[in-house]
Amino acid sequence: MSAREAAAAGETGPLLRLEGICKRFVKRLDLAERLAARLGADVKEEVVHAVEDVDLAIEPGEVVGLVGESGCGKSTLGRVVAGIHAASAGRMTYRGKDITDAAGAEAKKSALKIQMIFQDPFASLNPRLKVAEIVGEAPLVHGIVPRAQLAGYVDEVLESVGLDPAYRRRYPHQFSGGQRQRIGIARALAVRPDFLVCDESVAALDVSIQAQVLNLFMDLRERLDLTYLFISHDLGVVEHLSDRVAIMYLGRLVEVAPTAALFAEGANHPYAQALLAEVPRIDSRRRVFKPVEGEIPSPLDPPPGCAFHPRCPHAFARCRAERPLLREVAPGRWSACHLNDQA
Amino acid sequence: MARVEVPLLRVEQLQTHFLTQAGVARAVDGVTFEVAPGEVLGLVGESGSGKSVTGFSILGLVDEPGRIVGGRVLFEGENLVAAGEARLRQLRGNRIAMIFQDPMMTLNPVLRIDTQMIEAVRAHRRVDRAEARRRARDALGRVGIPAPEERLSAYPHQFSGGMRQRVAIAIALLNEPRVIIADEPTTALDVTIQAQILYEMQKLCGETGTALIWITHDLAVVSGLADRVCVMYAGRIVESGPVDAVLDRPLHPYTAGLIGSVPSRNRRGARLAQIPGMTPSLFALPSGCAFRARCPNAGEDCAREAPPESVPEVGRTLRCYHPWQAERAS
Ligand SMILES: Nc1ncnc2c1ncn2[C@@H]1O[C@H](COP(=O)(O)OP(=O)(O)OP(=O)(O)O)[C@@H](O)[C@H]1O
Ligand SMILES: Nc1ncnc2c1ncn2[C@@H]1O[C@H](COP(=O)(O)OP(=O)(O)OP(=O)(O)O)[C@@H](O)[C@H]1O
Ligand code: SF4
Ligand SMILES: [Mg+2]
Ligand SMILES: [Mg+2]
């Protein structure tokens, strides 16, 4: 029985469970600012509320698409899941074991199994290592392949992401943007993870190679029961690949829905509706693009009530005062909007 | 719709090669195109086909072991391939700006955003710091960065990936250049912010006549933004023409394959159509047409000589012996 069937039969819990996860970044005052503050100047520590109170459970073998506005906290949430950032608050379990404390024994065990493919390939590849070393290092260190078979293994992984193994002796700067992104994918796949956090992993690829990599992701899921948190701004890709979609706005989840229902019936949350309405299609020519209406709120100072109210066409008094909670509005569909109480 | 303006920028038979130990990589091999004032040219193509290197070449930013070995880049009639570094520095970021695919090529990780933006203004304009800072804040607001005043004092690592991309775009907008070369500038942006940026870009082209070269793999953006499009494969432009013509009636089999791979053209969850085979290594390009090994239309003649550029219709160019439409119609 595959993990997915087991999950469907209710025999295992979710692979990953997030409960009340928060991540805040504090910009501490430098010396001059501290002095100024002591003299009564109006300088305060700035706190970025990157991720606020996120609850999400991901089943084994599931693909969850994570979408939302630029800067809303998707990468930060991904980094928390991958153990790169420690959560400021909340609890995280993997296969039922607590991995909230990244230094804890369980977290260390899961660290290799949860791999992240980074949004920014250039910053995440060591410029002094050749491609073969970047991809081969971790599998060797962790004893996934013996040294004698390493070269062949690396070639295989490179080919699976559409890179010619002839390039194995090159350094990252000698590659094009899309080629670098694939090196990052190859590095993550080389350690045979169970769970992949893909952060805009196909964003820099032309559609044909993107198709190849997405097909690879789908194959791996079939073959190895890989589970994905798939961060992307490309709703076409998310629709194609995901079982469920989680939509984030200013650090919080505002809607979680099965993909088929979301795209067939439309979104429930007004932000999610706006997002779906803007999807560019290859058939729409020389469009007149519209600027964002209303003010884009800042995670330095999130608006009270519903964070979307300054831009929401339906906002009413309660939205400005009280924060809507994520509620189940239809089987498997969750949305955080006061309009759902008005019926 | 024929444009009568003189080209603002014309690239002629450009060749940029990398002379590496493993051999010569012909990253850009005979590229010709032009853009008129206010025009938006989309540059799409295979990953590794030479789009970014074309952009670098225009600005004289090709690093060793790369070299421009042939061709001309005419900006307002002046050949930039022959221009000295001092002249290029005058033009860069001022008359011609490039938004790099990797925003960290624009941003210095150890300097605050305001320092970098104020520098970028003052390198080319005689304005005081306060005025330069005001321009920087406006530019950040235009690309949809909330609380631009507070964010000015942050460092690049404190921004999200898409925010860094937007700062790089804002820097390119600072001096209202004549030509902007934008290399995958909106890859990390969600659709609402992307629409905001594209709106600003359209406004800029319409109001100030800035010409845009928009390098992207996102055919939906090209279709919504560009007037004309060039499709690159293995260092060459294999097809070019007005957006409607190229996207609705692609002639080159590679273009057709590219359009067929777009997820929204495929059934949800099904395997996506992909072009068979792999991008050829630049060191081992096949004889004849570089796309031959992956092409469903290829015939024996394709192996003999690289297809020359032809003009299948007014305003279109093509490098192919067996075009897509013609094959299907027959
Ligand atoms: N410093 C270098 N040394 C050797 N080859 C290089 C170097 N820089 C780039 N190349 C090669 O030149 C070719 C063109 O690269 P370029 O960055 O222009 O591709 P691109 O079309 O922008 O691709 P992408 O869509 O992936 O960004 C690539 O095959 C790349 O490997
Ligand atoms: N190291 C850091 N220090 C301070 N603030 C940070 C840091 N990393 C991220 N942030 C802030 O946290 C917020 C969320 O950033 P994050 O990178 O998670 O966004 P994102 O949703 O991935 O956006 P994008 O789609 O643009 O990549 C942003 O406001 C960003 O400025
Ligand atoms: S020239 Fe031949 S091989 Fe090349 S794209 Fe055309 S038909 Fe295919
Ligand atoms: Mg991100
Ligand atoms: Mg590129």
Coordinates of N, CA, C and O in Angstrom, one line a residue, chain A residues 119-123 173 175-182 202-206, chain B residues 43 45-56 61 98-107 161-162 164-166 168-169 181-188 215-218:
Chain A
Q119 N 14.7 29.9 -4.1 CA 14.2 30.8 -5.1 C 15.4 31.5 -5.8 O 15.3 31.7 -7.0
D120 N 16.4 31.7 -5.1 CA 17.5 32.5 -5.7 C 18.7 31.6 -5.9 O 19.5 31.4 -5.1
P121 N 18.8 31.0 -7.1 CA 19.8 29.9 -7.3 C 21.2 30.5 -7.2 O 22.1 29.8 -6.6
F122 N 21.4 31.7 -7.6 CA 22.8 32.2 -7.6 C 23.3 32.3 -6.2 O 24.4 31.9 -5.9
A123 N 22.5 32.9 -5.3 CA 23.0 33.1 -3.9 C 23.1 31.7 -3.2 O 23.8 31.7 -2.2
H173 N 28.9 30.2 -12.2 CA 28.7 31.5 -13.0 C 28.8 31.2 -14.5 O 28.5 32.1 -15.3
F175 N 26.9 29.3 -16.1 CA 25.7 28.8 -16.5 C 24.7 29.9 -16.7 O 24.8 31.0 -16.1
S176 N 23.7 29.7 -17.5 CA 22.6 30.6 -17.7 C 21.7 30.5 -16.5 O 21.8 29.6 -15.7
G177 N 20.8 31.5 -16.3 CA 19.9 31.5 -15.1 C 19.1 30.3 -14.9 O 19.1 29.7 -13.9
G178 N 18.5 29.8 -16.0 CA 17.7 28.6 -15.9 C 18.5 27.3 -15.7 O 18.1 26.4 -15.0
Q179 N 19.7 27.3 -16.2 CA 20.6 26.2 -15.9 C 21.0 26.1 -14.5 O 21.0 25.1 -13.8
R180 N 21.2 27.3 -13.9 CA 21.6 27.4 -12.4 C 20.4 26.9 -11.6 O 20.6 26.2 -10.6
Q181 N 19.2 27.2 -12.0 CA 18.1 26.8 -11.2 C 18.0 25.3 -11.2 O 17.7 24.7 -10.2
R182 N 18.3 24.7 -12.3 CA 18.3 23.2 -12.4 C 19.4 22.6 -11.6 O 19.2 21.5 -11.1
V202 N 10.6 26.7 -10.8 CA 10.6 26.6 -12.3 C 10.4 28.0 -12.9 O 10.2 28.1 -14.1
A203 N 10.5 29.0 -12.0 CA 10.2 30.4 -12.5 C 11.2 30.8 -13.6 O 10.7 31.5 -14.5
A204 N 12.4 30.4 -13.6 CA 13.4 31.0 -14.6 C 13.5 30.0 -15.7 O 14.5 30.2 -16.5
L205 N 12.7 29.0 -15.9 CA 12.8 28.1 -17.0 C 11.9 28.4 -18.1 O 10.7 28.7 -17.9
D206 N 12.4 28.2 -19.3 CA 11.5 28.4 -20.4 C 10.5 27.3 -20.4 O 10.7 26.2 -19.8
Chain B
L43 N 11.9 39.0 -26.1 CA 13.0 38.1 -26.5 C 12.8 36.8 -25.7 O 12.9 36.8 -24.5
G45 N 13.0 32.2 -25.6 CA 13.8 31.2 -26.1 C 14.2 30.2 -25.1 O 14.0 30.4 -23.9
E46 N 14.9 29.2 -25.6 CA 15.4 28.1 -24.7 C 16.3 28.6 -23.6 O 17.0 29.6 -23.9
S47 N 16.2 28.0 -22.5 CA 17.2 28.3 -21.4 C 18.6 28.0 -22.0 O 18.9 27.0 -22.5
G48 N 19.5 29.0 -21.8 CA 20.9 28.8 -22.3 C 21.0 29.2 -23.8 O 22.1 29.0 -24.3
S49 N 20.0 29.8 -24.4 CA 20.1 30.1 -25.8 C 20.8 31.4 -26.1 O 21.0 31.7 -27.3
G50 N 21.2 32.1 -25.1 CA 22.0 33.4 -25.3 C 21.2 34.7 -25.1 O 21.7 35.7 -25.5
K51 N 20.1 34.6 -24.5 CA 19.3 35.8 -24.3 C 20.0 36.8 -23.4 O 20.2 38.0 -23.7
S52 N 20.4 36.3 -22.2 CA 21.1 37.2 -21.3 C 22.4 37.7 -21.9 O 22.8 38.9 -21.7
V53 N 23.2 36.8 -22.5 CA 24.5 37.2 -23.1 C 24.2 38.3 -24.2 O 25.0 39.2 -24.3
T54 N 23.1 38.2 -24.9 CA 22.8 39.3 -25.9 C 22.6 40.6 -25.1 O 23.2 41.6 -25.5
G55 N 21.9 40.6 -24.0 CA 21.7 41.8 -23.2 C 23.1 42.3 -22.7 O 23.3 43.5 -22.8
F56 N 23.9 41.4 -22.2 CA 25.2 41.9 -21.6 C 26.0 42.5 -22.8 O 26.7 43.5 -22.6
L61 N 29.1 44.3 -21.2 CA 29.3 43.7 -19.9 C 29.6 42.2 -20.0 O 29.4 41.5 -19.0
M98 N 19.9 48.1 -17.7 CA 19.6 46.7 -17.7 C 19.1 46.2 -16.4 O 19.6 46.6 -15.3
I99 N 18.0 45.5 -16.4 CA 17.5 44.8 -15.2 C 17.9 43.4 -15.3 O 17.5 42.6 -16.1
F100 N 18.8 43.0 -14.4 CA 19.5 41.7 -14.5 C 18.5 40.6 -14.0 O 17.7 40.8 -13.1
Q101 N 18.7 39.4 -14.6 CA 17.9 38.2 -14.2 C 18.1 38.0 -12.7 O 17.2 37.6 -12.1
D102 N 19.3 38.1 -12.2 CA 19.6 37.9 -10.8 C 19.7 39.3 -10.2 O 20.7 40.0 -10.4
P103 N 18.7 39.7 -9.3 CA 18.8 41.0 -8.8 C 20.1 41.3 -8.0 O 20.5 42.5 -7.9
M104 N 20.7 40.3 -7.5 CA 21.9 40.5 -6.7 C 23.1 40.9 -7.6 O 24.1 41.3 -7.1
M105 N 22.9 40.9 -8.9 CA 23.9 41.5 -9.8 C 23.8 43.0 -9.8 O 24.7 43.7 -10.1
T106 N 22.6 43.5 -9.4 CA 22.4 45.0 -9.4 C 22.7 45.5 -7.9 O 23.3 46.5 -7.7
L107 N 22.3 44.6 -7.0 CA 22.4 45.1 -5.6 C 23.6 44.7 -4.9 O 24.1 43.5 -5.1
G161 N 12.4 37.7 -2.3 CA 13.0 37.6 -3.6 C 12.3 38.5 -4.6 O 13.0 39.2 -5.4
G162 N 11.0 38.6 -4.6 CA 10.3 39.5 -5.5 C 10.5 40.9 -5.2 O 10.5 41.8 -6.1
R164 N 13.3 42.2 -4.0 CA 14.6 42.5 -4.5 C 14.5 42.7 -6.0 O 15.1 43.6 -6.6
Q165 N 13.7 41.9 -6.7 CA 13.5 42.1 -8.1 C 12.9 43.4 -8.4 O 13.4 44.1 -9.3
R166 N 12.0 43.8 -7.5 CA 11.4 45.1 -7.8 C 12.3 46.3 -7.5 O 12.2 47.3 -8.1
A168 N 15.5 46.2 -8.1 CA 16.3 46.3 -9.3 C 15.5 47.0 -10.4 O 16.1 47.8 -11.2
I169 N 14.2 46.7 -10.5 CA 13.4 47.4 -11.5 C 13.4 48.9 -11.2 O 13.6 49.8 -12.1
I181 N 16.7 47.1 -21.0 CA 16.8 45.7 -21.3 C 16.4 45.0 -20.0 O 17.1 45.1 -19.0
A182 N 15.3 44.3 -20.0 CA 14.8 43.7 -18.8 C 14.9 42.2 -18.9 O 14.3 41.6 -19.8
D183 N 15.7 41.6 -18.1 CA 16.0 40.2 -18.2 C 15.2 39.4 -17.1 O 15.6 39.4 -16.0
E184 N 14.2 38.7 -17.5 CA 13.3 38.0 -16.7 C 12.9 38.8 -15.4 O 13.1 38.3 -14.3
P185 N 12.4 40.0 -15.6 CA 12.3 40.9 -14.4 C 11.1 40.5 -13.5 O 11.1 41.0 -12.4
T186 N 10.2 39.7 -14.0 CA 9.0 39.5 -13.2 C 8.8 38.0 -12.8 O 7.8 37.6 -12.4
T187 N 9.9 37.2 -13.0 CA 9.8 35.8 -12.7 C 9.3 35.5 -11.3 O 8.6 34.5 -11.1
A188 N 9.6 36.3 -10.3 CA 9.3 35.9 -9.0 C 8.1 36.7 -8.5 O 7.8 36.8 -7.3
I215 N 13.2 40.3 -21.9 CA 13.7 38.9 -22.0 C 12.8 38.1 -21.1 O 12.8 38.4 -19.9
T216 N 12.2 37.0 -21.5 CA 11.4 36.3 -20.6 C 11.1 34.9 -21.2 O 11.2 34.7 -22.4
H217 N 10.7 34.0 -20.4 CA 10.2 32.7 -20.9 C 8.7 32.7 -20.8 O 8.1 31.7 -21.1
D218 N 8.1 33.7 -20.2 CA 6.7 33.7 -19.9 C 5.9 34.2 -21.1 O 5.8 35.4 -21.4

